[in-house]
Amino acid sequence: MRKDFLVFGSPLIEQPEIDEVVATLKSGWIGTGPKTHKFEDAFKAHTGTKHAIALSSCTAALHLALRAIGVSEGDEIIVPSMTFAATANTVVHCGARPVFADCDRETQNILPEDIERRITQKTKAIVVVHMAGRPCEMDEILKIAKRHDLKVIEDAAHAIETEYKGRKAGTIGDIGCFSFYVTKNLVTAEGGMATTENDAYAQNMRVLSLHGLSADAWKRYGEEGYKHYDVVEAGYKYNMTDLQASLGFHQLARIEVHRERREELWQRYMRELAGLPLILPAPIREHERHAYHLFTVIIDTKKAGITRDEFLDGMTKRNIGTGVHFRALHLQPYYRKLLGHKEGDLPNAEWIGDRTVSIPFSAKLTDDDVSDVIHAIKDIFTHAKQ
Ligand SMILES: *Cc1c(COP(=O)(O)O)cnc(C)c1O
């Protein structure tokens, strides 16, 4: 058995990030400043969008995106149940009501026909999540949005490298929201980015991200001397710092190298986990470019003779870290109470949520780490059968 615990989602940090962080610490300017803007420029070049606003998290980006499109009390926002809490929590932060939609069992992405079924007079927007790095059916979703005059926000937390029919995730809807949290494909410890083509949305999100101060207020202690600012909104404290950005642009420069490594791991997992009581990720279709963010398996509980949670325990005992992305959000206590949901309401999200496991899948993994993961999984099923 593996001696040390294999941490799930441990990031690959290399010397350029370390040197840049140290240089930033020594520079005397560690808050929002030139390096944050350098990271924004690099991200704009990566996505090809007109605007990119660096923020403290993807949660902040989602909140500001909803604010920018004018979401407020009484609005309904359609969100997938198969997602992280932040996708729906930020709707509540705006005083609006999340309306959960079900997903496809294979792609785990929101189902366009289930979106359409849930549209009412109060619906203002759809938030889609490119689950695990696989793009949603954006053509169908955009058609529905157009038909009902709705905005589309892309939660691209898993999807920096994702493309749909040649278009980059986060640039297809009205606003894209990215995450640089510790387990994501690009890490700044905590951090996020909002992208858009819309000048007014961009300006609004930038002002709201720094207390509602008039533009460029971050420069007020800069070389040009003290500058007055105006408070034009009751904004938030969502700005990114130069310390975080120091990690960001070096990580972005290696994003494709890291993806290539994960693609190798993906193919190895697909080969070596075949034939076990697991449902492996669905084939990647021709019009999709997968970000390879998560490698999720569905435990075939009947064939395996164990539950998902027993599988998780088995992995922990064998010193392998795991994740669960995600348990169905509509059945979490807060949303059950808020919206009156019960088991059976969104059967596909619940089916996945009860069976899914994410196994270690980071560019940092060595071939031996991957062998340990595969060995542990085979060992669990061998013992379960006895
Ligand atoms: C991680 C994640 C978020 C939140 O990202 P933060 O940067 O931690 O705020 C939002 N949505 C999804 C789908 C995520 O996986």
mmCIF file of C-alpha atoms and ligand atoms in Angstrom:
data_model
loop_
_atom_site.group_PDB
_atom_site.id
_atom_site.type_symbol
_atom_site.label_atom_id
_atom_site.label_comp_id
_atom_site.label_asym_id
_atom_site.label_seq_id
_atom_site.Cartn_x
_atom_site.Cartn_y
_atom_site.Cartn_z
ATOM 1 C CA MET A 1 0.000 0.000 0.000
ATOM 2 C CA ARG A 2 1.009 3.609 -0.593
ATOM 3 C CA LYS A 3 2.965 5.037 2.370
ATOM 4 C CA ASP A 4 2.064 8.753 2.261
ATOM 5 C CA PHE A 5 -1.407 10.187 1.629
ATOM 6 C CA LEU A 6 -1.961 11.299 -1.988
ATOM 7 C CA VAL A 7 -3.708 14.682 -1.691
ATOM 8 C CA PHE A 8 -6.603 15.134 -4.119
ATOM 9 C CA GLY A 9 -6.148 18.006 -6.569
ATOM 10 C CA SER A 10 -2.713 19.095 -5.407
ATOM 11 C CA PRO A 11 -1.521 21.832 -7.810
ATOM 12 C CA LEU A 12 1.681 21.865 -9.851
ATOM 13 C CA ILE A 13 3.605 24.975 -8.745
ATOM 14 C CA GLU A 14 6.998 25.565 -10.355
ATOM 15 C CA GLN A 15 9.988 27.870 -9.917
ATOM 16 C CA PRO A 16 8.724 30.805 -12.077
ATOM 17 C CA GLU A 17 5.660 31.245 -9.790
ATOM 18 C CA ILE A 18 7.828 30.996 -6.668
ATOM 19 C CA ASP A 19 10.332 33.557 -7.992
ATOM 20 C CA GLU A 20 7.529 35.912 -9.085
ATOM 21 C CA VAL A 21 5.792 35.784 -5.691
ATOM 22 C CA VAL A 22 9.082 36.524 -3.919
ATOM 23 C CA ALA A 23 9.800 39.412 -6.314
ATOM 24 C CA THR A 24 6.303 40.797 -5.691
ATOM 25 C CA LEU A 25 6.779 40.573 -1.915
ATOM 26 C CA LYS A 26 10.051 42.482 -2.236
ATOM 27 C CA SER A 27 8.567 45.074 -4.624
ATOM 28 C CA GLY A 28 6.500 46.757 -1.924
ATOM 29 C CA TRP A 29 3.272 46.505 -3.990
ATOM 30 C CA ILE A 30 1.379 43.338 -3.086
ATOM 31 C CA GLY A 31 -2.231 44.503 -3.599
ATOM 32 C CA THR A 32 -4.090 45.018 -6.884
ATOM 33 C CA GLY A 33 -1.669 46.587 -9.340
ATOM 34 C CA PRO A 34 0.426 46.082 -12.452
ATOM 35 C CA LYS A 35 0.759 42.294 -12.117
ATOM 36 C CA THR A 36 -3.000 41.878 -11.762
ATOM 37 C CA HIS A 37 -3.408 43.838 -14.980
ATOM 38 C CA LYS A 38 -0.685 41.812 -16.686
ATOM 39 C CA PHE A 39 -2.612 38.648 -15.744
ATOM 40 C CA GLU A 40 -5.851 40.159 -17.077
ATOM 41 C CA ASP A 41 -4.114 40.974 -20.387
ATOM 42 C CA ALA A 42 -2.730 37.434 -20.641
ATOM 43 C CA PHE A 43 -6.187 36.006 -19.908
ATOM 44 C CA LYS A 44 -7.772 38.262 -22.542
ATOM 45 C CA ALA A 45 -5.230 36.968 -25.048
ATOM 46 C CA HIS A 46 -6.020 33.372 -24.023
ATOM 47 C CA THR A 47 -9.806 33.694 -24.336
ATOM 48 C CA GLY A 48 -9.886 36.336 -27.056
ATOM 49 C CA THR A 49 -12.421 38.402 -25.091
ATOM 50 C CA LYS A 50 -12.502 42.178 -24.989
ATOM 51 C CA HIS A 51 -12.611 42.361 -21.179
ATOM 52 C CA ALA A 52 -11.203 40.254 -18.351
ATOM 53 C CA ILE A 53 -11.596 41.330 -14.725
ATOM 54 C CA ALA A 54 -9.425 39.567 -12.154
ATOM 55 C CA LEU A 55 -11.266 38.849 -8.917
ATOM 56 C CA SER A 56 -10.863 37.127 -5.566
ATOM 57 C CA SER A 57 -12.823 34.018 -6.643
ATOM 58 C CA CYS A 58 -15.172 32.516 -9.201
ATOM 59 C CA THR A 59 -17.910 32.989 -6.620
ATOM 60 C CA ALA A 60 -17.192 36.737 -6.756
ATOM 61 C CA ALA A 61 -17.272 36.573 -10.569
ATOM 62 C CA LEU A 62 -20.663 34.812 -10.531
ATOM 63 C CA HIS A 63 -22.076 37.342 -8.062
ATOM 64 C CA LEU A 64 -20.833 40.315 -10.098
ATOM 65 C CA ALA A 65 -22.009 38.747 -13.361
ATOM 66 C CA LEU A 66 -25.534 38.394 -11.960
ATOM 67 C CA ARG A 67 -25.388 41.977 -10.647
ATOM 68 C CA ALA A 68 -24.090 43.271 -13.998
ATOM 69 C CA ILE A 69 -27.004 41.785 -15.948
ATOM 70 C CA GLY A 70 -29.356 43.368 -13.409
ATOM 71 C CA VAL A 71 -30.524 40.368 -11.360
ATOM 72 C CA SER A 72 -32.492 41.451 -8.309
ATOM 73 C CA GLU A 73 -35.347 40.488 -6.018
ATOM 74 C CA GLY A 74 -38.181 38.600 -7.681
ATOM 75 C CA ASP A 75 -36.067 37.260 -10.558
ATOM 76 C CA GLU A 76 -35.683 33.557 -11.252
ATOM 77 C CA ILE A 77 -32.370 32.170 -12.482
ATOM 78 C CA ILE A 78 -32.107 28.673 -13.920
ATOM 79 C CA VAL A 79 -29.072 26.784 -12.605
ATOM 80 C CA PRO A 80 -28.024 23.131 -12.771
ATOM 81 C CA SER A 81 -28.386 20.978 -9.674
ATOM 82 C CA MET A 82 -25.187 19.160 -10.675
ATOM 83 C CA THR A 83 -22.814 21.931 -9.589
ATOM 84 C CA PHE A 84 -20.983 23.477 -6.676
ATOM 85 C CA ALA A 85 -22.959 25.532 -4.144
ATOM 86 C CA ALA A 86 -21.592 28.884 -5.389
ATOM 87 C CA THR A 87 -23.523 28.657 -8.680
ATOM 88 C CA ALA A 88 -26.823 28.907 -6.791
ATOM 89 C CA ASN A 89 -25.687 30.736 -3.630
ATOM 90 C CA THR A 90 -24.748 33.816 -5.659
ATOM 91 C CA VAL A 91 -28.299 33.932 -7.068
ATOM 92 C CA VAL A 92 -29.571 34.063 -3.473
ATOM 93 C CA HIS A 93 -27.016 36.801 -2.710
ATOM 94 C CA CYS A 94 -28.776 38.945 -5.343
ATOM 95 C CA GLY A 95 -32.132 38.394 -3.640
ATOM 96 C CA ALA A 96 -33.262 36.224 -6.571
ATOM 97 C CA ARG A 97 -34.501 32.633 -6.679
ATOM 98 C CA PRO A 98 -32.487 29.753 -8.126
ATOM 99 C CA VAL A 99 -34.547 27.306 -10.171
ATOM 100 C CA PHE A 100 -32.755 23.973 -10.479
ATOM 101 C CA ALA A 101 -32.675 22.031 -13.737
ATOM 102 C CA ASP A 102 -31.636 18.420 -14.275
ATOM 103 C CA CYS A 103 -28.626 17.201 -16.229
ATOM 104 C CA ASP A 104 -27.776 14.536 -18.760
ATOM 105 C CA ARG A 105 -26.556 11.312 -17.133
ATOM 106 C CA GLU A 106 -23.693 10.859 -19.566
ATOM 107 C CA THR A 107 -22.294 14.355 -20.023
ATOM 108 C CA GLN A 108 -23.479 15.481 -16.551
ATOM 109 C CA ASN A 109 -24.278 18.869 -18.161
ATOM 110 C CA ILE A 110 -27.544 20.803 -17.845
ATOM 111 C CA LEU A 111 -30.300 19.511 -20.162
ATOM 112 C CA PRO A 112 -31.567 22.156 -22.608
ATOM 113 C CA GLU A 113 -35.094 20.686 -22.631
ATOM 114 C CA ASP A 114 -35.236 20.828 -18.838
ATOM 115 C CA ILE A 115 -34.160 24.493 -18.924
ATOM 116 C CA GLU A 116 -36.996 25.346 -21.267
ATOM 117 C CA ARG A 117 -39.569 23.521 -19.127
ATOM 118 C CA ARG A 118 -38.701 25.719 -16.137
ATOM 119 C CA ILE A 119 -38.911 29.145 -17.781
ATOM 120 C CA THR A 120 -41.573 31.495 -16.373
ATOM 121 C CA GLN A 121 -42.412 35.201 -16.703
ATOM 122 C CA LYS A 122 -39.886 35.833 -13.909
ATOM 123 C CA THR A 123 -36.934 34.038 -15.497
ATOM 124 C CA LYS A 124 -34.070 36.415 -16.232
ATOM 125 C CA ALA A 125 -31.040 34.245 -16.956
ATOM 126 C CA ILE A 126 -29.550 30.786 -17.284
ATOM 127 C CA VAL A 127 -26.292 29.858 -15.578
ATOM 128 C CA VAL A 128 -24.607 26.873 -17.201
ATOM 129 C CA VAL A 129 -21.677 24.858 -15.828
ATOM 130 C CA HIS A 130 -19.246 23.069 -18.144
ATOM 131 C CA MET A 131 -19.056 20.070 -15.872
ATOM 132 C CA ALA A 132 -15.607 18.542 -15.304
ATOM 133 C CA GLY A 133 -14.410 20.494 -18.360
ATOM 134 C CA ARG A 134 -16.897 19.142 -20.936
ATOM 135 C CA PRO A 135 -18.807 21.897 -22.778
ATOM 136 C CA CYS A 136 -22.591 22.282 -22.432
ATOM 137 C CA GLU A 137 -24.866 22.174 -25.493
ATOM 138 C CA MET A 138 -24.371 25.903 -26.065
ATOM 139 C CA ASP A 139 -26.153 26.208 -29.449
ATOM 140 C CA GLU A 140 -29.385 24.843 -27.996
ATOM 141 C CA ILE A 141 -29.014 26.863 -24.809
ATOM 142 C CA LEU A 142 -28.391 30.103 -26.738
ATOM 143 C CA LYS A 143 -31.444 29.397 -28.922
ATOM 144 C CA ILE A 144 -33.636 28.964 -25.841
ATOM 145 C CA ALA A 145 -32.175 32.132 -24.307
ATOM 146 C CA LYS A 146 -32.865 34.098 -27.478
ATOM 147 C CA ARG A 147 -36.430 32.793 -27.738
ATOM 148 C CA HIS A 148 -37.226 33.901 -24.182
ATOM 149 C CA ASP A 149 -34.976 36.983 -24.026
ATOM 150 C CA LEU A 150 -32.719 35.575 -21.294
ATOM 151 C CA LYS A 151 -29.070 36.230 -20.495
ATOM 152 C CA VAL A 152 -26.577 33.359 -20.331
ATOM 153 C CA ILE A 153 -23.777 33.202 -17.767
ATOM 154 C CA GLU A 154 -21.153 30.488 -18.094
ATOM 155 C CA ASP A 155 -19.730 29.071 -14.889
ATOM 156 C CA ALA A 156 -16.429 28.047 -16.477
ATOM 157 C CA ALA A 157 -14.774 27.076 -13.170
ATOM 158 C CA HIS A 158 -13.741 23.734 -14.741
ATOM 159 C CA ALA A 159 -13.312 24.996 -18.263
ATOM 160 C CA ILE A 160 -10.306 27.256 -18.929
ATOM 161 C CA GLU A 161 -9.208 25.000 -21.832
ATOM 162 C CA THR A 162 -12.701 23.925 -22.935
ATOM 163 C CA GLU A 163 -14.010 24.639 -26.431
ATOM 164 C CA TYR A 164 -17.417 24.111 -27.999
ATOM 165 C CA LYS A 165 -17.444 24.010 -31.808
ATOM 166 C CA GLY A 166 -14.180 25.936 -31.811
ATOM 167 C CA ARG A 167 -15.425 28.622 -29.412
ATOM 168 C CA LYS A 168 -13.796 28.971 -26.002
ATOM 169 C CA ALA A 169 -15.876 28.314 -22.897
ATOM 170 C CA GLY A 170 -16.635 31.503 -21.027
ATOM 171 C CA THR A 171 -16.867 33.535 -24.263
ATOM 172 C CA ILE A 172 -20.070 32.049 -25.698
ATOM 173 C CA GLY A 173 -22.680 33.460 -23.301
ATOM 174 C CA ASP A 174 -22.948 37.042 -22.000
ATOM 175 C CA ILE A 175 -20.376 36.657 -19.200
ATOM 176 C CA GLY A 176 -17.879 33.888 -18.359
ATOM 177 C CA CYS A 177 -16.723 33.125 -14.804
ATOM 178 C CA PHE A 178 -13.484 31.261 -14.080
ATOM 179 C CA SER A 179 -11.978 29.847 -10.882
ATOM 180 C CA PHE A 180 -8.343 29.693 -9.787
ATOM 181 C CA TYR A 181 -9.070 27.867 -6.531
ATOM 182 C CA VAL A 182 -6.422 25.388 -5.279
ATOM 183 C CA THR A 183 -7.851 22.327 -7.045
ATOM 184 C CA LYS A 184 -8.590 23.987 -10.406
ATOM 185 C CA ASN A 185 -6.545 23.783 -13.613
ATOM 186 C CA LEU A 186 -4.951 27.184 -12.975
ATOM 187 C CA VAL A 187 -4.343 28.152 -9.358
ATOM 188 C CA THR A 188 -3.728 31.462 -7.606
ATOM 189 C CA ALA A 189 -4.586 29.942 -4.160
ATOM 190 C CA GLU A 190 -7.880 31.832 -4.327
ATOM 191 C CA GLY A 191 -8.903 33.777 -7.394
ATOM 192 C CA GLY A 192 -11.271 34.154 -10.296
ATOM 193 C CA MET A 193 -11.872 36.013 -13.554
ATOM 194 C CA ALA A 194 -14.932 37.425 -15.305
ATOM 195 C CA THR A 195 -14.827 37.747 -19.098
ATOM 196 C CA THR A 196 -17.214 39.597 -21.392
ATOM 197 C CA GLU A 197 -17.497 41.439 -24.702
ATOM 198 C CA ASN A 198 -19.932 43.942 -23.175
ATOM 199 C CA ASP A 199 -18.358 47.287 -22.143
ATOM 200 C CA ALA A 200 -21.116 48.233 -19.691
ATOM 201 C CA TYR A 201 -21.017 44.859 -17.912
ATOM 202 C CA ALA A 202 -17.234 45.064 -17.663
ATOM 203 C CA GLN A 203 -17.259 48.597 -16.250
ATOM 204 C CA ASN A 204 -19.989 47.681 -13.754
ATOM 205 C CA MET A 205 -18.183 44.531 -12.564
ATOM 206 C CA ARG A 206 -14.882 46.401 -12.164
ATOM 207 C CA VAL A 207 -16.445 49.171 -10.082
ATOM 208 C CA LEU A 208 -18.437 46.702 -7.939
ATOM 209 C CA SER A 209 -15.304 44.597 -7.372
ATOM 210 C CA LEU A 210 -13.584 47.403 -5.439
ATOM 211 C CA HIS A 211 -16.102 48.949 -3.005
ATOM 212 C CA GLY A 212 -17.951 50.760 -5.795
ATOM 213 C CA LEU A 213 -15.071 53.218 -6.161
ATOM 214 C CA SER A 214 -14.724 55.054 -9.457
ATOM 215 C CA ALA A 215 -12.462 53.401 -12.019
ATOM 216 C CA ASP A 216 -8.727 52.962 -11.370
ATOM 217 C CA ALA A 217 -9.058 53.732 -7.649
ATOM 218 C CA TRP A 218 -6.399 51.052 -7.042
ATOM 219 C CA LYS A 219 -3.854 53.576 -8.365
ATOM 220 C CA ARG A 220 -4.560 56.022 -5.515
ATOM 221 C CA TYR A 221 -1.296 55.209 -3.720
ATOM 222 C CA GLY A 222 0.770 54.913 -6.907
ATOM 223 C CA GLU A 223 3.643 56.916 -8.332
ATOM 224 C CA GLU A 224 1.372 59.658 -9.658
ATOM 225 C CA GLY A 225 0.567 60.654 -6.079
ATOM 226 C CA TYR A 226 -2.652 60.513 -4.147
ATOM 227 C CA LYS A 227 -5.799 60.629 -6.278
ATOM 228 C CA HIS A 228 -9.350 61.255 -5.101
ATOM 229 C CA TYR A 229 -11.991 58.681 -5.959
ATOM 230 C CA ASP A 230 -15.784 58.768 -5.869
ATOM 231 C CA VAL A 231 -18.028 56.124 -4.364
ATOM 232 C CA VAL A 232 -20.539 55.425 -7.123
ATOM 233 C CA GLU A 233 -22.044 52.119 -5.854
ATOM 234 C CA ALA A 234 -22.217 50.101 -2.632
ATOM 235 C CA GLY A 235 -19.649 47.656 -3.995
ATOM 236 C CA TYR A 236 -17.846 44.595 -2.653
ATOM 237 C CA LYS A 237 -14.248 43.661 -1.833
ATOM 238 C CA TYR A 238 -13.625 41.221 -4.671
ATOM 239 C CA ASN A 239 -10.356 42.452 -6.206
ATOM 240 C CA MET A 240 -7.416 40.166 -6.995
ATOM 241 C CA THR A 241 -3.963 40.992 -5.578
ATOM 242 C CA ASP A 242 -0.585 41.108 -7.331
ATOM 243 C CA LEU A 243 0.528 38.225 -5.106
ATOM 244 C CA GLN A 244 -2.206 36.009 -6.597
ATOM 245 C CA ALA A 245 -1.597 37.309 -10.128
ATOM 246 C CA SER A 246 2.102 36.400 -9.718
ATOM 247 C CA LEU A 247 0.999 32.781 -9.706
ATOM 248 C CA GLY A 248 -1.628 33.388 -12.376
ATOM 249 C CA PHE A 249 0.291 34.440 -15.468
ATOM 250 C CA HIS A 250 2.981 31.776 -15.048
ATOM 251 C CA GLN A 251 0.301 29.123 -14.534
ATOM 252 C CA LEU A 252 -1.532 30.376 -17.628
ATOM 253 C CA ALA A 253 1.660 30.116 -19.692
ATOM 254 C CA ARG A 254 1.822 26.376 -18.895
ATOM 255 C CA ILE A 255 -1.916 25.673 -19.117
ATOM 256 C CA GLU A 256 -1.653 23.555 -22.286
ATOM 257 C CA VAL A 257 1.389 21.639 -21.026
ATOM 258 C CA HIS A 258 -0.554 20.689 -17.898
ATOM 259 C CA ARG A 259 -3.597 19.743 -19.970
ATOM 260 C CA GLU A 260 -1.475 17.461 -22.148
ATOM 261 C CA ARG A 261 -0.234 15.642 -19.074
ATOM 262 C CA ARG A 262 -3.819 15.211 -17.819
ATOM 263 C CA GLU A 263 -4.878 13.939 -21.240
ATOM 264 C CA GLU A 264 -2.250 11.204 -20.869
ATOM 265 C CA LEU A 265 -3.577 10.368 -17.402
ATOM 266 C CA TRP A 266 -7.154 10.353 -18.769
ATOM 267 C CA GLN A 267 -6.227 7.814 -21.427
ATOM 268 C CA ARG A 268 -4.386 5.642 -18.936
ATOM 269 C CA TYR A 269 -7.346 5.656 -16.520
ATOM 270 C CA MET A 270 -9.733 4.826 -19.409
ATOM 271 C CA ARG A 271 -7.555 1.839 -20.392
ATOM 272 C CA GLU A 272 -6.697 0.475 -16.986
ATOM 273 C CA LEU A 273 -10.053 1.007 -15.242
ATOM 274 C CA ALA A 274 -12.062 -0.660 -18.022
ATOM 275 C CA GLY A 275 -13.903 -3.814 -16.987
ATOM 276 C CA LEU A 276 -14.418 -2.767 -13.340
ATOM 277 C CA PRO A 277 -17.885 -2.069 -11.876
ATOM 278 C CA LEU A 278 -17.474 1.603 -12.791
ATOM 279 C CA ILE A 279 -19.020 3.800 -15.435
ATOM 280 C CA LEU A 280 -16.172 5.779 -16.964
ATOM 281 C CA PRO A 281 -16.569 9.277 -18.513
ATOM 282 C CA ALA A 282 -18.584 9.333 -21.742
ATOM 283 C CA PRO A 283 -16.612 9.566 -25.008
ATOM 284 C CA ILE A 284 -15.589 13.068 -26.031
ATOM 285 C CA ARG A 285 -17.505 14.160 -29.112
ATOM 286 C CA GLU A 286 -15.998 15.729 -32.204
ATOM 287 C CA HIS A 287 -17.273 19.250 -31.523
ATOM 288 C CA GLU A 288 -15.993 19.220 -27.950
ATOM 289 C CA ARG A 289 -12.603 20.118 -26.541
ATOM 290 C CA HIS A 290 -12.446 18.784 -22.988
ATOM 291 C CA ALA A 291 -10.434 20.676 -20.365
ATOM 292 C CA TYR A 292 -9.738 17.384 -18.541
ATOM 293 C CA HIS A 293 -10.377 19.084 -15.219
ATOM 294 C CA LEU A 294 -11.880 16.163 -13.295
ATOM 295 C CA PHE A 295 -11.774 12.430 -13.850
ATOM 296 C CA THR A 296 -15.079 11.290 -12.381
ATOM 297 C CA VAL A 297 -16.254 7.694 -12.192
ATOM 298 C CA ILE A 298 -19.740 6.457 -11.373
ATOM 299 C CA ILE A 299 -19.764 3.502 -8.995
ATOM 300 C CA ASP A 300 -22.022 0.809 -10.446
ATOM 301 C CA THR A 301 -23.348 0.106 -6.947
ATOM 302 C CA LYS A 302 -25.315 -3.043 -7.873
ATOM 303 C CA LYS A 303 -22.418 -4.736 -9.675
ATOM 304 C CA ALA A 304 -19.794 -3.496 -7.217
ATOM 305 C CA GLY A 305 -21.680 -4.577 -4.107
ATOM 306 C CA ILE A 306 -20.564 -1.422 -2.298
ATOM 307 C CA THR A 307 -21.896 2.110 -2.003
ATOM 308 C CA ARG A 308 -20.098 5.230 -3.156
ATOM 309 C CA ASP A 309 -19.372 6.217 0.428
ATOM 310 C CA GLU A 310 -17.873 2.782 1.160
ATOM 311 C CA PHE A 311 -15.692 3.258 -1.915
ATOM 312 C CA LEU A 312 -14.542 6.660 -0.589
ATOM 313 C CA ASP A 313 -13.652 5.056 2.768
ATOM 314 C CA GLY A 314 -11.747 2.333 0.937
ATOM 315 C CA MET A 315 -9.686 4.936 -0.929
ATOM 316 C CA THR A 316 -8.926 6.852 2.291
ATOM 317 C CA LYS A 317 -7.781 3.623 3.985
ATOM 318 C CA ARG A 318 -5.457 3.046 1.029
ATOM 319 C CA ASN A 319 -4.012 6.574 1.383
ATOM 320 C CA ILE A 320 -5.613 7.975 -1.784
ATOM 321 C CA GLY A 321 -7.440 11.325 -1.623
ATOM 322 C CA THR A 322 -10.756 11.643 -3.474
ATOM 323 C CA GLY A 323 -13.402 14.255 -4.197
ATOM 324 C CA VAL A 324 -17.140 14.257 -4.896
ATOM 325 C CA HIS A 325 -18.320 16.558 -7.712
ATOM 326 C CA PHE A 326 -21.102 16.862 -6.704
ATOM 327 C CA ARG A 327 -23.982 15.736 -4.533
ATOM 328 C CA ALA A 328 -27.192 17.144 -6.060
ATOM 329 C CA LEU A 329 -27.496 20.736 -4.873
ATOM 330 C CA HIS A 330 -31.313 20.876 -4.801
ATOM 331 C CA LEU A 331 -31.318 18.264 -2.003
ATOM 332 C CA GLN A 332 -28.871 20.141 0.239
ATOM 333 C CA PRO A 333 -30.610 21.249 3.460
ATOM 334 C CA TYR A 334 -30.710 24.966 2.609
ATOM 335 C CA TYR A 335 -32.221 24.486 -0.858
ATOM 336 C CA ARG A 336 -34.595 21.748 0.261
ATOM 337 C CA LYS A 337 -35.988 24.221 2.776
ATOM 338 C CA LEU A 338 -35.934 27.257 0.472
ATOM 339 C CA LEU A 339 -37.532 25.566 -2.540
ATOM 340 C CA GLY A 340 -39.304 22.560 -0.990
ATOM 341 C CA HIS A 341 -37.358 19.973 -3.002
ATOM 342 C CA LYS A 342 -37.538 16.241 -2.276
ATOM 343 C CA GLU A 343 -35.915 13.055 -3.588
ATOM 344 C CA GLY A 344 -36.947 12.243 -7.130
ATOM 345 C CA ASP A 345 -37.375 15.853 -8.289
ATOM 346 C CA LEU A 346 -34.239 15.822 -10.491
ATOM 347 C CA PRO A 347 -33.524 12.125 -10.967
ATOM 348 C CA ASN A 348 -30.373 12.339 -13.096
ATOM 349 C CA ALA A 349 -28.556 14.786 -10.822
ATOM 350 C CA GLU A 350 -29.525 12.605 -7.847
ATOM 351 C CA TRP A 351 -28.375 9.413 -9.599
ATOM 352 C CA ILE A 352 -24.960 10.962 -10.326
ATOM 353 C CA GLY A 353 -24.768 12.654 -6.925
ATOM 354 C CA ASP A 354 -25.205 9.321 -5.108
ATOM 355 C CA ARG A 355 -22.585 7.477 -7.189
ATOM 356 C CA THR A 356 -19.901 9.863 -8.417
ATOM 357 C CA VAL A 357 -16.285 9.908 -7.246
ATOM 358 C CA SER A 358 -13.430 12.076 -8.526
ATOM 359 C CA ILE A 359 -10.063 10.349 -8.407
ATOM 360 C CA PRO A 360 -6.687 12.152 -8.322
ATOM 361 C CA PHE A 361 -6.135 13.902 -11.643
ATOM 362 C CA SER A 362 -3.528 16.648 -11.555
ATOM 363 C CA ALA A 363 -0.560 17.410 -13.793
ATOM 364 C CA LYS A 364 1.515 16.981 -10.646
ATOM 365 C CA LEU A 365 0.845 13.213 -10.457
ATOM 366 C CA THR A 366 3.751 10.900 -11.257
ATOM 367 C CA ASP A 367 3.239 7.631 -13.154
ATOM 368 C CA ASP A 368 3.770 5.835 -9.838
ATOM 369 C CA ASP A 369 1.046 7.943 -8.160
ATOM 370 C CA VAL A 370 -1.356 6.923 -10.935
ATOM 371 C CA SER A 371 -0.374 3.254 -10.507
ATOM 372 C CA ASP A 372 -1.156 3.595 -6.792
ATOM 373 C CA VAL A 373 -4.616 5.026 -7.580
ATOM 374 C CA ILE A 374 -5.427 2.245 -10.057
ATOM 375 C CA HIS A 375 -4.109 -0.427 -7.700
ATOM 376 C CA ALA A 376 -6.205 0.928 -4.799
ATOM 377 C CA ILE A 377 -9.387 0.929 -6.905
ATOM 378 C CA LYS A 378 -8.840 -2.655 -8.115
ATOM 379 C CA ASP A 379 -8.061 -3.741 -4.556
ATOM 380 C CA ILE A 380 -11.321 -2.235 -3.222
ATOM 381 C CA PHE A 381 -13.421 -4.136 -5.766
ATOM 382 C CA THR A 382 -11.502 -7.379 -5.194
ATOM 383 C CA HIS A 383 -12.262 -7.224 -1.484
ATOM 384 C CA ALA A 384 -15.865 -6.113 -2.031
ATOM 385 C CA LYS A 385 -16.576 -9.274 -4.014
ATOM 386 C CA GLN A 386 -15.437 -11.603 -1.237
HETATM 387 C C1 LIG B 1 -14.921 25.762 -7.744
HETATM 388 C C2 LIG B 1 -16.222 26.113 -8.332
HETATM 389 C C3 LIG B 1 -16.822 27.361 -8.129
HETATM 390 C C4 LIG B 1 -16.311 28.358 -7.147
HETATM 391 O O1 LIG B 1 -15.017 28.779 -7.386
HETATM 392 P P1 LIG B 1 -14.251 29.674 -6.309
HETATM 393 O O2 LIG B 1 -13.128 30.255 -7.088
HETATM 394 O O3 LIG B 1 -13.785 28.727 -5.239
HETATM 395 O O4 LIG B 1 -15.190 30.677 -5.790
HETATM 396 C C5 LIG B 1 -17.978 27.659 -8.823
HETATM 397 N N1 LIG B 1 -18.548 26.767 -9.643
HETATM 398 C C6 LIG B 1 -18.032 25.543 -9.838
HETATM 399 C C7 LIG B 1 -18.709 24.609 -10.781
HETATM 400 C C8 LIG B 1 -16.868 25.164 -9.169
HETATM 401 O O5 LIG B 1 -16.371 23.940 -9.336
#
